[in-house]
Coordinates of C-alpha atoms and ligand atoms in Angstrom, one line a residue:
X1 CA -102.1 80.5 59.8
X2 CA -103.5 82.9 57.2
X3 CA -106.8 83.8 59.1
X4 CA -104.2 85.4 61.8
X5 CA -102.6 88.0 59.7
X6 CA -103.7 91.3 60.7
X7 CA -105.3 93.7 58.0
X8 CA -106.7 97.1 57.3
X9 CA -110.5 97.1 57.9
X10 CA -111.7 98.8 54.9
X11 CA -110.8 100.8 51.7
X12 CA -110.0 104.1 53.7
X13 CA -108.0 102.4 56.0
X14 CA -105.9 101.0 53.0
X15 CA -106.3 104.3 51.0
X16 CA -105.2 106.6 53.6
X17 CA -102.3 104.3 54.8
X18 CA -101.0 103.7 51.2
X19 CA -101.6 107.4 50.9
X20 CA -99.3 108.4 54.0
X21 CA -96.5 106.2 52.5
X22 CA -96.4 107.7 49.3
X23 CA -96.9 111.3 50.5
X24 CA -93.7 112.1 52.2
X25 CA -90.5 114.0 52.1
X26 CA -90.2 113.5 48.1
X27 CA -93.6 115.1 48.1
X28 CA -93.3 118.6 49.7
X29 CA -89.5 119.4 49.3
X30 CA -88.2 117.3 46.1
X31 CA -91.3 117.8 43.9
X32 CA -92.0 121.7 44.4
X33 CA -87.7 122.1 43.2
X34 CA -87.5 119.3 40.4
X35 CA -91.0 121.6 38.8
X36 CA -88.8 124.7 39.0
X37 CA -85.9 123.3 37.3
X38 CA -87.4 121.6 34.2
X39 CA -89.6 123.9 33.1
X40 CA -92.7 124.5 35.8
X41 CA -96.1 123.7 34.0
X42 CA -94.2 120.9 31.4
X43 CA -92.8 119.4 34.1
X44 CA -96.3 118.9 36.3
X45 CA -97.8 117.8 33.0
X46 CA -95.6 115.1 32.1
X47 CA -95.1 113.7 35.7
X48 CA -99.2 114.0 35.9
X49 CA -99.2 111.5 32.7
X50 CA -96.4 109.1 33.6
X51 CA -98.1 108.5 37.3
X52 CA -101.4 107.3 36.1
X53 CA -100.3 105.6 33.3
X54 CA -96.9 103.8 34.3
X55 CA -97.1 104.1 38.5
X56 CA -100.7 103.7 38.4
X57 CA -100.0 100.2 36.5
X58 CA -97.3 99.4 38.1
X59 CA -99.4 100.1 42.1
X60 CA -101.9 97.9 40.7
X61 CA -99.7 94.9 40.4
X62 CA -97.5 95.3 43.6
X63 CA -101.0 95.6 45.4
X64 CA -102.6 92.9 43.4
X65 CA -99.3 90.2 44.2
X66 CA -99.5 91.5 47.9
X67 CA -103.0 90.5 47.9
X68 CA -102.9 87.4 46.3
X69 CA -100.5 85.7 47.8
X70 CA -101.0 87.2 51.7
X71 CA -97.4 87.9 51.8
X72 CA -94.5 90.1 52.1
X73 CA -92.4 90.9 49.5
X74 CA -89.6 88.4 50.2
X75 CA -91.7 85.6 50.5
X76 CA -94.6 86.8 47.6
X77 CA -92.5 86.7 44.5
X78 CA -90.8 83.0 45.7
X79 CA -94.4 82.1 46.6
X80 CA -95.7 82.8 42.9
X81 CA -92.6 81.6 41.1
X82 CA -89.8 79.8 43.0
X83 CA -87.1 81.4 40.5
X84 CA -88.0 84.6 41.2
X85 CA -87.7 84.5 45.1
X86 CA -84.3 86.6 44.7
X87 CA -86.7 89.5 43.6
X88 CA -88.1 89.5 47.0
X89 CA -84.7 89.8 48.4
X90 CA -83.6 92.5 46.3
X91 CA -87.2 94.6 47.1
X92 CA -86.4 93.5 50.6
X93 CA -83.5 95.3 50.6
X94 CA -84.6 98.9 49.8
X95 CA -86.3 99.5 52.8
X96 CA -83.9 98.0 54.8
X97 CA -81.6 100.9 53.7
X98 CA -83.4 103.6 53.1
X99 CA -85.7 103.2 56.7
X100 CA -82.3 104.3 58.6
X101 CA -81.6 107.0 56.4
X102 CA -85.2 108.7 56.0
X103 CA -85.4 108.6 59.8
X104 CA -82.3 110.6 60.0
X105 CA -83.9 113.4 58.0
X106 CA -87.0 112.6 60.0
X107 CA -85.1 114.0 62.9
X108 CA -83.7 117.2 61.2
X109 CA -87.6 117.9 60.7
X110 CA -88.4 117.1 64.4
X111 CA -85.5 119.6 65.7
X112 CA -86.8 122.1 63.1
X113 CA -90.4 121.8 64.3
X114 CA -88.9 122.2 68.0
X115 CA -87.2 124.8 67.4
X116 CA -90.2 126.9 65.9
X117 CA -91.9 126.3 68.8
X118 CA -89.6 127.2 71.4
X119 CA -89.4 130.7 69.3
X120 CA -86.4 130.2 67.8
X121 CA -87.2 130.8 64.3
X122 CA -84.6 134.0 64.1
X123 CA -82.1 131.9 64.8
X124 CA -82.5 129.0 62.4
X125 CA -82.8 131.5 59.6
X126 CA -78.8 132.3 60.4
X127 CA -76.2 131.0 57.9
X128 CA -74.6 128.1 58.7
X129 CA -77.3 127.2 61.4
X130 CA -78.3 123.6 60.0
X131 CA -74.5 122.7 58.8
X132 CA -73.8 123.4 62.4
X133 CA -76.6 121.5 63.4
X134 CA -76.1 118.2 61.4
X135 CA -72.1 118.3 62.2
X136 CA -72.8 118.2 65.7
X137 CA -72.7 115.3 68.0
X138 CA -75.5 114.9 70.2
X139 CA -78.2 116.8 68.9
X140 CA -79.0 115.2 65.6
X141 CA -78.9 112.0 67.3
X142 CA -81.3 112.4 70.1
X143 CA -83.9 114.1 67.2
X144 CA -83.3 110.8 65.0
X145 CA -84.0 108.6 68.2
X146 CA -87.4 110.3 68.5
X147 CA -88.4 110.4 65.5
X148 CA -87.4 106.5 65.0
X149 CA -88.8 105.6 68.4
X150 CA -92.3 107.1 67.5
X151 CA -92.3 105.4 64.2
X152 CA -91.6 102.2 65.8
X153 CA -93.9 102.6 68.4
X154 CA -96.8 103.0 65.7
X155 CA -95.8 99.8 64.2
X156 CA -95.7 97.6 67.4
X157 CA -99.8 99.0 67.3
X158 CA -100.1 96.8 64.7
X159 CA -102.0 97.3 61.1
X160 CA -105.9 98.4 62.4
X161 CA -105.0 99.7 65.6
X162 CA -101.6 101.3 64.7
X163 CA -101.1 102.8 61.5
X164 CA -104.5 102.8 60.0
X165 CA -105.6 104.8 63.2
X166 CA -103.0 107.3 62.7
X167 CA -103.0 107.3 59.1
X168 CA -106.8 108.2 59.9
X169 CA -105.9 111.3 61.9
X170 CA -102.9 112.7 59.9
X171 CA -103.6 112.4 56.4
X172 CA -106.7 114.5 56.7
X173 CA -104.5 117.0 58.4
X174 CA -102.1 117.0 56.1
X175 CA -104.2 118.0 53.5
X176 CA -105.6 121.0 55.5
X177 CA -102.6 122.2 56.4
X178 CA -100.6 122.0 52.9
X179 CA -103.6 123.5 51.3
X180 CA -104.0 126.6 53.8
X181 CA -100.3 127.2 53.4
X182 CA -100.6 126.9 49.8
X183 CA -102.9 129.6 49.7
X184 CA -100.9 131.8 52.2
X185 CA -98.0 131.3 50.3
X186 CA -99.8 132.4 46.8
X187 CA -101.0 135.8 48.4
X188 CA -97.8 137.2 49.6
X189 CA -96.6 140.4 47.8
X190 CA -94.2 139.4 44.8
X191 CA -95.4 135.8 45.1
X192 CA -97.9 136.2 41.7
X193 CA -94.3 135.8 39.9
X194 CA -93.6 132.5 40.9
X195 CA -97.4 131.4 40.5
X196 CA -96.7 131.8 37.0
X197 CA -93.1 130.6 37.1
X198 CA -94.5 127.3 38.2
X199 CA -97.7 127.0 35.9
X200 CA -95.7 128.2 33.0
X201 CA -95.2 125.0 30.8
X202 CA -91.7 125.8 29.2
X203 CA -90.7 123.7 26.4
X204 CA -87.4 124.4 25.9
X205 CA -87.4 122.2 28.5
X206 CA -89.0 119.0 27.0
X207 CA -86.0 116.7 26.7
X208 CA -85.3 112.9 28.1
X209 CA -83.6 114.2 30.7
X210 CA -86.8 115.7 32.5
X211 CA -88.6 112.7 31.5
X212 CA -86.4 110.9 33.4
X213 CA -86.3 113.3 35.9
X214 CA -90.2 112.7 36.2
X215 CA -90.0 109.3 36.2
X216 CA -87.1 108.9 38.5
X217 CA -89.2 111.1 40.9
X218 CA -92.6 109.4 40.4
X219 CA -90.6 105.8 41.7
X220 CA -90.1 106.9 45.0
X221 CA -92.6 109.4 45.7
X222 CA -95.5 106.2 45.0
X223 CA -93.2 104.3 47.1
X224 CA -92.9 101.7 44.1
X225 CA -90.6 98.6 43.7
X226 CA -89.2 98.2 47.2
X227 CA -92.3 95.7 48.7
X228 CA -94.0 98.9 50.5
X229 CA -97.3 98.0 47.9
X230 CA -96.7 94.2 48.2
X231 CA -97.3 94.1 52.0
X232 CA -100.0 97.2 52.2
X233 CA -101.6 94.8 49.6
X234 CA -101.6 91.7 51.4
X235 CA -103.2 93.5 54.5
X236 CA -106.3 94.5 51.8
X237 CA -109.5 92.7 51.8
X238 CA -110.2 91.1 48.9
X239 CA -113.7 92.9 48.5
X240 CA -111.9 96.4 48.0
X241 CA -111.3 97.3 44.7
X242 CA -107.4 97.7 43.7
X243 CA -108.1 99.9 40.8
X244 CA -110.1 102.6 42.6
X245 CA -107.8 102.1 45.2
X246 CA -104.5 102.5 43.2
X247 CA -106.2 105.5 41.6
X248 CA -107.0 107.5 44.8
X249 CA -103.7 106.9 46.3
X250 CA -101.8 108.2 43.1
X251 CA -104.2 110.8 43.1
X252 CA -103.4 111.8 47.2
X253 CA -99.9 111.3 46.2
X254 CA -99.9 114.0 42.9
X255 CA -102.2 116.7 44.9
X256 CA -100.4 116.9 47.3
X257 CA -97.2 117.1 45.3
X258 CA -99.1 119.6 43.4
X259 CA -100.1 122.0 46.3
X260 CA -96.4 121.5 47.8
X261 CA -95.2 123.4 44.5
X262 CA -97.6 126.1 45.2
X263 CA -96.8 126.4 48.5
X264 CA -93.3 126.7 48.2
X265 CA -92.4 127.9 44.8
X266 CA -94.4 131.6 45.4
X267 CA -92.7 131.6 48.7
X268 CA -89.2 131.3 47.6
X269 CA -90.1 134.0 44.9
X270 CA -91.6 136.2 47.1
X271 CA -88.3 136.3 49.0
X272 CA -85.5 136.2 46.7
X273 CA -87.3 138.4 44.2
X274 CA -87.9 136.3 41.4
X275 CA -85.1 134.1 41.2
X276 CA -85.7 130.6 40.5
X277 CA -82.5 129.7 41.4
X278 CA -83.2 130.6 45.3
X279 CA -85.0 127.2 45.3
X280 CA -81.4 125.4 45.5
X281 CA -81.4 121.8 45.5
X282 CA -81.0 119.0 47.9
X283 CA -81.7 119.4 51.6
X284 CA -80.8 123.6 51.2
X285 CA -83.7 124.2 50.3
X286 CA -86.0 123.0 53.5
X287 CA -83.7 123.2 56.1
X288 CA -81.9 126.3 55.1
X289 CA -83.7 128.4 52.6
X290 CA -87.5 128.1 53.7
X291 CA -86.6 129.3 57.3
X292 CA -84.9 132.4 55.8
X293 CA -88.4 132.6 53.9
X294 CA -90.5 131.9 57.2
X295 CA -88.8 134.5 58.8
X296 CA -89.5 137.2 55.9
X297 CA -92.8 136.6 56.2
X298 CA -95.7 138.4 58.4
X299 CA -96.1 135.7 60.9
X300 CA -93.5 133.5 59.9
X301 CA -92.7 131.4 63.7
X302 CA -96.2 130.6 63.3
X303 CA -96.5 129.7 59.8
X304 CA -93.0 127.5 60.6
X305 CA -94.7 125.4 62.8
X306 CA -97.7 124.9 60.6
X307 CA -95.0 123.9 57.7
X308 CA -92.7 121.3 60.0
X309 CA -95.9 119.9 61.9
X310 CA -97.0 119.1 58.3
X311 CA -93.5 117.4 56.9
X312 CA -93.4 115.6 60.4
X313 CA -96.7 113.8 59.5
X314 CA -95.9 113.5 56.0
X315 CA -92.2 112.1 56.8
X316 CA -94.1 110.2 59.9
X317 CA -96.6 108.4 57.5
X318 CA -93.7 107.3 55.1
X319 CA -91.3 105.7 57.8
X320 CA -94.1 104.4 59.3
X321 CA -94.8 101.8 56.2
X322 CA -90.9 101.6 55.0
X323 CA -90.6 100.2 59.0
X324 CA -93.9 97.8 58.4
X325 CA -92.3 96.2 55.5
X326 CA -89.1 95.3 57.1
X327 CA -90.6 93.9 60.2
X328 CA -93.7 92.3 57.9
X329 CA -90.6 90.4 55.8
X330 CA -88.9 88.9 58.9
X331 CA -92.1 87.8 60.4
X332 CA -93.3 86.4 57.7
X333 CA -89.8 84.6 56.8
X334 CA -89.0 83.6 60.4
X335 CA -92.4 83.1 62.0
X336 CA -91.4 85.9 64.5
X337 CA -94.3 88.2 66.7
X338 CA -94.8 91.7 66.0
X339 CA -93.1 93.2 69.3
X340 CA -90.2 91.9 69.2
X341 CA -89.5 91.9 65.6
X342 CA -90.1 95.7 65.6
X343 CA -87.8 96.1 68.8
X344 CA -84.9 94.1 66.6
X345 CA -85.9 96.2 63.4
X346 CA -85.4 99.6 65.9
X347 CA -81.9 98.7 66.9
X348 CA -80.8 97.2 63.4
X349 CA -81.7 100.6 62.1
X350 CA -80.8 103.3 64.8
X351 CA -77.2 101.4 64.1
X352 CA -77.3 102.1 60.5
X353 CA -78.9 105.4 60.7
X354 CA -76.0 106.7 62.9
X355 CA -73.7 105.7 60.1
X356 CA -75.9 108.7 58.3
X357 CA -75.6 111.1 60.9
X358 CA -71.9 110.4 61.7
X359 CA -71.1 111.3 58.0
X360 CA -71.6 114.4 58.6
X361 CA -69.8 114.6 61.7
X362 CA -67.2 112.8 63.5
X363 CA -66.9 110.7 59.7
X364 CA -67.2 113.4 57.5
X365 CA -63.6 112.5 55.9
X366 CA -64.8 109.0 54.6
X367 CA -66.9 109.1 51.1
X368 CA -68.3 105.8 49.5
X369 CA -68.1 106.6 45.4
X370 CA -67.5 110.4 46.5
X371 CA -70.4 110.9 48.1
X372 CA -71.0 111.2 52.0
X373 CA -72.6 108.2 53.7
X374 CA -76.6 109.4 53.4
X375 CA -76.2 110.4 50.1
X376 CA -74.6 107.0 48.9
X377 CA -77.4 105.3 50.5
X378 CA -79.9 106.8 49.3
X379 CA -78.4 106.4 45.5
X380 CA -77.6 103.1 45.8
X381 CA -81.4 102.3 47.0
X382 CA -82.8 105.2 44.6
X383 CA -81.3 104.8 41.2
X384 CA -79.6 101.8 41.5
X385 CA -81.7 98.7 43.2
X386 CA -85.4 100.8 42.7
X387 CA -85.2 100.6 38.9
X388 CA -83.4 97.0 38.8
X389 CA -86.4 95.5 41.0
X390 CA -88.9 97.9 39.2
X391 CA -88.1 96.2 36.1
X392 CA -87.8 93.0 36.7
X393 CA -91.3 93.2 38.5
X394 CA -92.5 94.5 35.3
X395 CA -90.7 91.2 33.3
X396 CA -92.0 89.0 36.1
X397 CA -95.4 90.4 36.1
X398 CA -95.6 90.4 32.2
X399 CA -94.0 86.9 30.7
X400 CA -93.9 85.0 33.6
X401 CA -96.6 84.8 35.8
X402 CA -98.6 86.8 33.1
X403 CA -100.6 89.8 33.1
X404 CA -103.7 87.6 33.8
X405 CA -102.7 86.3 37.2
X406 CA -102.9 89.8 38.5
X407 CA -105.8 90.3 35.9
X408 CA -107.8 87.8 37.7
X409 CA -106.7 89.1 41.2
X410 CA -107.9 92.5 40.7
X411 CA -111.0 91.1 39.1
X412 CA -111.9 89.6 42.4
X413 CA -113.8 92.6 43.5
X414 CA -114.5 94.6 40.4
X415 CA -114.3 94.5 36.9
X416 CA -111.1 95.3 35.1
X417 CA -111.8 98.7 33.7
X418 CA -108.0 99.5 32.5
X419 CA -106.6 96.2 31.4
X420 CA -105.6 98.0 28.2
X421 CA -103.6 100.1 29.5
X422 CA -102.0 97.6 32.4
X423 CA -100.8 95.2 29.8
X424 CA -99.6 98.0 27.3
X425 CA -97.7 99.5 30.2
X426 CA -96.3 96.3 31.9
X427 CA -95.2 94.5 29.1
X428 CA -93.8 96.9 26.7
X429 CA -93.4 100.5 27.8
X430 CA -92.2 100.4 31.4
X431 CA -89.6 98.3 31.1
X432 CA -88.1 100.6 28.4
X433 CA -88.6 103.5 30.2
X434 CA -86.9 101.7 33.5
X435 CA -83.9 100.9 31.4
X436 CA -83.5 104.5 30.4
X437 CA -83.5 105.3 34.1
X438 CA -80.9 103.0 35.5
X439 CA -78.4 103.3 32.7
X440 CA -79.1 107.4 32.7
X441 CA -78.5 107.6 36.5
X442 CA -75.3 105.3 36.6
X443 CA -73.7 107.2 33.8
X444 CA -74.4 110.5 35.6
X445 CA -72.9 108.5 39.3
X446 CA -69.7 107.9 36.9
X447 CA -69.4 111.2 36.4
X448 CA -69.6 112.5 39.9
X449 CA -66.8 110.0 40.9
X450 CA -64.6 111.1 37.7
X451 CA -63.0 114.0 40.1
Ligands
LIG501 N1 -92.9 108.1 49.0 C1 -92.2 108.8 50.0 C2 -92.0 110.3 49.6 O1 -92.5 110.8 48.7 C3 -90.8 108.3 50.2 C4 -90.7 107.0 50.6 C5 -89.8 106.3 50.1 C6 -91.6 106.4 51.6 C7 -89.7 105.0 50.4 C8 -91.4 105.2 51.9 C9 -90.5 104.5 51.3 O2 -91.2 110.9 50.3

């Protein structure tokens, strides 16, 4: 039964793919904003610390449990301790709901990359183009229904000849493209400004709050606590090592957050003039600001197209593993076959994602907690069920199966070098941290739903 589960064929394969999940949408539009509100440089330092001390130690043991038991996240933590299988089903759950959601956005990017192309770049800079856009009827669905339907077409390829093929491809492209854009952006007259804006540490800044912020951030941008790491892991070969390979991926994963910064930070400063508040918040920012940017620029269609072919792959990459883990837990739990698991996955999630887009639209009056149908789902997954299974992973892994059954796991291809610090962090410091996230995030949800 085991011998048939598919896997990656080597340490790029697992690197790269593990790499495309965690560089994604959190990676080139949240990052580069999050840096400009708390405090540039202090902000890139601290988030540099916390991912390769707390998300590097907690990568390492959702790869090591994925590897060691062979399983999915629903059926791993059950496996290792049958008290603990409800875990499984609450990590379950985050992909489950934010997979719909992510592929919505996935679609804004598709139309936006479409519409570069076909020359309409003048046009998407107008005000009001993308609220028009996402409170219309047909459009935003057909985008979502191609970005979806590529995703899921990936995923019926299968591990090797599916997503570690085009993980291959598009992660070295990625890197190209963010980097030459980078550089573009850096150059442009008045863009020196913001180099320095976002270098800059400022420490009137340093509070709990950005910690938080960081950390908050870090979560989802490694793609932690919500099984992604689990079943990559349980496709790894158990000559790779984890540690190197939990290094290089949260090394991919800051870079390119990094270079996003520098890519769009200058830009935005270049245009507005200096003012760091131009870099807005939320989706403003890439769908409605950069064009108006793009469109300032000296070739600015052309570096568009660059920009949107690069979100596509990152935003590509990341549904591409959030869709593997959901159809990886129901065939693993029912015994099902690849194909049609992924077709049933497809239609359970086009229905939930057009909840997303209709929220905007035809829904627009209904509000869950005050907040509009994409943005409820991505806080309850985010900075509600993330930290919860975060933390208790971190209980699990520290007092109940013990630090030493992913010790000995990881120890299966190499020695151990940061054991130190995986203990230190698992046991004691993470889970403090965690519950300064979760009750820090709920307070501020109480506060939104005050008025
Ligand atoms: N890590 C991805 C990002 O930075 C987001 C993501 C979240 C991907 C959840 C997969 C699953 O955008």
């Amino acid at each position: 039964m085991e011998q048939k589960r598919s896997g990656f064929s080597g340490k790029l394969g697992f690197v790269l793919a593990a790499a495309g999940s965690a560089v994604g949408l959190g990676n080139i539009w949240r990052f580069p904003y999050l840096a400009a509100q708390h405090g540039g440089g202090l902000f890139i330092l601290i988030y540099i610390i916390l991912a390769f001390t707390f998300g590097y130690a907690l990568m390492v043991g959702e790869i090591a449990i994925g590897r060691k038991t062979g399983l999915s996240a629903v059926s791993a933590y059950g496996r290792l301790d049958k008290r603990f299988g409800f875990l499984g089903i609450l990590a379950s759950i985050v992909p489950m709901i934010i997979l719909p959601y992510y592929s919505v956005i996935g679609g804004w990017v598709t139309k936006y990359l479409v519409d570069f192309v076909a020359g309409k770049s003048a046009a998407v800079a107008t005000d009001g183009y993308f609220e028009g856009f996402i409170g219309s009827n047909a459009s935003p669905v057909l985008f979502f229904a191609i970005f979806i339907g590529l995703t899921a077409l990936i995923v019926m390829l299968g591990v090797e000849k599916g997503i570690e093929k085009v993980s291959k491809v598009m992660m070295p492209v990625l890197v190209v493209l963010t980097v030459a854009i980078a550089i573009y952006s850096v150059f442009l007259p008045g863009a020196w400004e913001g180099v320095k804006y976002y270098f800059t540490p400022d420490f009137s800044h340093f509070s709990v709050k950005t910690v938080l912020a960081a950390m908050g951030q870090l979560f989802y941008s490694m793609s932690l606590a919500m099984g992604i790491m689990i079943t990559y892991g349980s496709y790894m070969k158990k000559d790779v090592s984890i540690e190197s390979a939990a290094r290089q991926i949260g090394l991919f994963d800051t870079g390119v957050a990094f270079f996003a910064g520098l890519m769009v930070v200058p830009a935005v400063f270049a245009f507005s003039g200096g003012d760091p508040a131009a870099l807005g918040k939320g989706p403003g920012l890439m769908f409605v600001t950069l064009p108006k940017v793009f469109e300032s620029m000296p070739a600015g269609q052309f570096v568009g197209i660059v920009f949107f072919v690069l979100v596509l792959l990152a935003a590509l990459t990341s549904s591409i593993s959030l869709m593997e883990t959901v159809v990886s837990i129901f065939m693993d739990k029912f015994r099902w076959k690849r194909i049609p698991t992924c077709i049933g996955v497809l239609i359970g999630s086009v229905a939930l994602g057009l909840v997303s887009i209709f929220g905007y639209g035809i829904w627009a009056e209904v509000k869950v907690i005050g907040m509009q149908f994409l943005d409820f789902f991505d806080f309850i997954s985010n900075s509600v069920i993330m930290p919860i299974v975060a933390l208790i992973t971190c209980i699990f892994i520290g007092y109940v199966i013990k630090t030493k059954a992913v010790e000995e796991e990881v120890e299966l291809s190499a020695s151990f070098k940061t054991r130190g610090l995986f203990r230190v962090m698992t046991k004691y410091i993470a889970p403090i941290f965690i519950v300064l996230i979760l009750v820090s995030s709920v307070l501020e949800a109480f506060g939104i739903f005050k008025f």
